[in-house]
Amino acid sequence: MTMIIKKIKDLKKGEYFRLKDSDSAPVWIRGEYVREEKKYSAYKFDDINHERLFAPGKEVVIGFEF
């Protein structure tokens, strides 16, 4: 399967993504839009306590197998 680059704002809530095209890069899950920050919440697949906010225009990698 080929890697696809999309903006985080175009992903659906709960969709998996990586920040770079690498098999060793951690897998993230897109969360809610945080209106106060004007950013999207995301957390690591293997550590839901590791949350981070991303700007809507942040490009991420989808379409991978793990």
Coordinates of N, CA, C and O in Angstrom, one line a residue:
M1 N 0.8 -1.2 0.0 CA 0.0 0.0 0.0 C 0.9 1.2 0.0 O 1.9 1.3 0.7
T2 N 0.5 2.2 -0.7 CA 1.3 3.4 -0.8 C 1.0 4.4 0.3 O -0.1 4.5 0.7
M3 N 2.0 5.2 0.6 CA 1.8 6.2 1.6 C 1.1 7.4 1.0 O 1.4 7.8 -0.1
I4 N 0.2 8.0 1.8 CA -0.6 9.2 1.3 C -0.4 10.3 2.2 O -0.4 10.1 3.5
I5 N -0.1 11.5 1.7 CA 0.1 12.7 2.5 C -1.2 13.5 2.5 O -1.8 13.7 1.5
K6 N -1.7 13.8 3.7 CA -3.0 14.6 3.9 C -2.7 15.6 5.0 O -1.9 15.4 5.8
K7 N -3.6 16.6 5.0 CA -3.6 17.6 6.1 C -4.4 17.0 7.2 O -5.4 16.3 7.0
I8 N -4.0 17.3 8.5 CA -4.7 16.7 9.6 C -6.1 17.1 9.7 O -7.0 16.3 10.1
K9 N -6.5 18.3 9.2 CA -7.9 18.7 9.2 C -8.7 17.9 8.2 O -10.0 17.9 8.4
D10 N -8.1 17.2 7.3 CA -8.9 16.4 6.3 C -9.1 15.0 6.8 O -9.8 14.2 6.2
L11 N -8.5 14.6 8.0 CA -8.7 13.3 8.5 C -10.0 13.2 9.3 O -10.5 14.3 9.9
K12 N -10.6 12.1 9.5 CA -11.8 11.9 10.4 C -11.3 11.6 11.8 O -10.2 11.1 12.0
K13 N -12.1 11.9 12.7 CA -11.8 11.6 14.1 C -11.6 10.1 14.3 O -12.4 9.3 13.8
G14 N -10.5 9.8 14.9 CA -10.2 8.4 15.1 C -9.3 7.8 14.1 O -8.9 6.6 14.2
E15 N -8.9 8.5 13.0 CA -8.1 8.0 11.9 C -6.6 8.0 12.4 O -6.2 8.9 13.0
Y16 N -6.0 6.9 11.9 CA -4.5 6.7 12.3 C -3.7 7.5 11.3 O -4.0 7.7 10.1
F17 N -2.5 8.0 11.8 CA -1.6 8.7 11.0 C -0.2 8.7 11.6 O 0.0 8.3 12.8
R18 N 0.8 9.0 10.8 CA 2.2 9.1 11.3 C 2.6 10.5 10.9 O 2.2 11.1 9.9
L19 N 3.6 11.0 11.6 CA 4.2 12.4 11.2 C 5.2 12.3 10.1 O 5.4 13.3 9.4
K20 N 5.8 11.2 9.9 CA 6.8 11.0 8.8 C 6.7 9.6 8.2 O 6.1 8.7 8.8
D21 N 7.1 9.5 7.0 CA 7.1 8.3 6.2 C 8.2 7.3 6.7 O 9.2 7.2 6.0
S22 N 7.9 6.7 7.8 CA 8.9 5.7 8.4 C 8.2 4.7 9.2 O 7.2 5.0 9.9
D23 N 8.7 3.4 9.0 CA 8.0 2.3 9.8 C 8.3 2.4 11.3 O 7.5 1.9 12.1
S24 N 9.3 3.1 11.7 CA 9.6 3.3 13.1 C 8.9 4.5 13.7 O 9.0 4.7 15.0
A25 N 8.3 5.3 12.9 CA 7.6 6.5 13.5 C 6.4 6.1 14.2 O 5.7 5.1 13.8
P26 N 6.1 6.7 15.4 CA 4.9 6.3 16.2 C 3.6 6.6 15.4 O 3.5 7.5 14.6
V27 N 2.6 5.8 15.7 CA 1.3 6.0 15.1 C 0.5 6.8 16.1 O 0.4 6.6 17.3
W28 N -0.2 7.8 15.5 CA -1.1 8.8 16.2 C -2.5 8.5 15.8 O -2.8 8.0 14.7
I29 N -3.4 9.0 16.7 CA -4.9 8.9 16.4 C -5.4 10.3 16.5 O -5.2 11.0 17.5
R30 N -6.1 10.8 15.4 CA -6.7 12.1 15.5 C -7.9 12.2 16.4 O -8.7 11.3 16.4
G31 N -7.9 13.2 17.2 CA -9.0 13.4 18.2 C -9.8 14.6 17.8 O -10.1 14.9 16.6
E32 N -10.3 15.3 18.8 CA -11.2 16.4 18.6 C -10.5 17.7 18.1 O -9.3 17.9 18.3
Y33 N -11.3 18.6 17.6 CA -10.8 20.0 17.3 C -11.0 20.8 18.6 O -12.0 20.8 19.2
V34 N -9.9 21.4 19.0 CA -9.9 22.2 20.2 C -10.1 23.7 19.8 O -9.2 24.3 19.3
R35 N -11.3 24.1 20.0 CA -11.7 25.5 19.4 C -10.9 26.6 20.1 O -10.5 27.5 19.4
E36 N -10.6 26.5 21.4 CA -9.9 27.6 22.0 C -8.5 27.7 21.5 O -7.9 28.8 21.4
E37 N -7.9 26.6 21.1 CA -6.5 26.6 20.6 C -6.5 26.7 19.0 O -5.4 27.0 18.5
K38 N -7.6 26.5 18.4 CA -7.7 26.4 16.9 C -6.7 25.4 16.4 O -6.1 25.6 15.3
K39 N -6.7 24.2 17.1 CA -5.8 23.1 16.7 C -6.5 21.8 16.9 O -7.5 21.7 17.6
Y40 N -6.0 20.7 16.3 CA -6.5 19.4 16.5 C -5.7 18.6 17.5 O -4.5 18.6 17.5
S41 N -6.5 17.9 18.4 CA -5.9 17.1 19.4 C -5.5 15.7 18.7 O -6.2 15.2 17.9
A42 N -4.4 15.1 19.1 CA -4.1 13.8 18.7 C -3.3 13.1 19.8 O -2.7 13.7 20.6
Y43 N -3.4 11.8 19.9 CA -2.7 11.0 20.9 C -2.0 9.8 20.3 O -2.5 9.3 19.2
K44 N -1.0 9.3 20.9 CA -0.2 8.2 20.4 C -1.1 6.9 20.6 O -1.8 6.7 21.6
F45 N -1.0 6.0 19.6 CA -1.7 4.8 19.6 C -1.4 3.9 20.8 O -2.3 3.3 21.4
D46 N -0.2 3.9 21.2 CA 0.2 3.0 22.3 C 0.3 3.7 23.7 O 0.7 3.1 24.7
D47 N -0.1 5.0 23.7 CA 0.0 5.8 25.0 C -1.0 6.9 24.9 O -0.7 8.0 24.5
I48 N -2.2 6.6 25.3 CA -3.3 7.7 25.2 C -3.1 8.9 26.1 O -3.7 9.9 25.9
N49 N -2.1 8.8 27.0 CA -1.8 9.9 27.9 C -0.8 10.9 27.2 O -0.6 12.0 27.7
H50 N -0.3 10.5 26.1 CA 0.7 11.3 25.3 C -0.2 12.1 24.2 O -0.3 11.6 23.1
E51 N -0.7 13.2 24.6 CA -1.5 14.0 23.7 C -0.7 15.2 23.2 O 0.2 15.8 23.9
R52 N -1.0 15.6 22.0 CA -0.4 16.8 21.4 C -1.4 17.5 20.5 O -2.3 16.9 19.9
L53 N -1.2 18.8 20.3 CA -2.1 19.6 19.5 C -1.3 19.9 18.2 O -0.1 20.3 18.2
F54 N -2.1 19.8 17.1 CA -1.5 20.1 15.7 C -2.3 21.1 15.0 O -3.5 21.1 15.1
A55 N -1.6 22.0 14.3 CA -2.3 23.0 13.5 C -3.0 22.3 12.3 O -2.6 21.3 11.9
P56 N -4.2 22.9 11.9 CA -5.0 22.3 10.9 C -4.2 22.0 9.6 O -4.5 21.0 8.9
G57 N -3.2 22.8 9.2 CA -2.5 22.6 8.0 C -1.3 21.6 8.1 O -0.6 21.3 7.1
K58 N -1.1 21.0 9.3 CA 0.0 20.0 9.4 C -0.2 18.8 8.5 O -1.3 18.2 8.5
E59 N 0.8 18.5 7.7 CA 0.8 17.4 6.8 C 1.2 16.1 7.5 O 2.2 16.1 8.2
V60 N 0.4 15.0 7.3 CA 0.7 13.8 8.0 C 0.6 12.6 7.0 O 0.1 12.8 5.9
V61 N 1.1 11.5 7.3 CA 1.1 10.3 6.4 C 0.1 9.3 6.9 O 0.0 9.0 8.0
I62 N -0.8 8.9 5.9 CA -1.8 7.8 6.1 C -1.6 6.8 5.1 O -0.7 6.9 4.2
G63 N -2.4 5.7 5.1 CA -2.3 4.7 4.1 C -1.2 3.7 4.3 O -0.6 3.2 3.4
F64 N -0.9 3.4 5.6 CA 0.2 2.5 5.9 C -0.3 1.3 6.7 O -1.4 1.3 7.2
E65 N 0.4 0.2 6.8 CA 0.1 -0.9 7.6 C 1.0 -1.0 8.8 O 2.2 -0.7 8.7
F66 N 0.5 -1.4 10.0 CA 1.3 -1.6 11.1 C 0.8 -2.7 12.0 O -0.2 -3.3 11.8

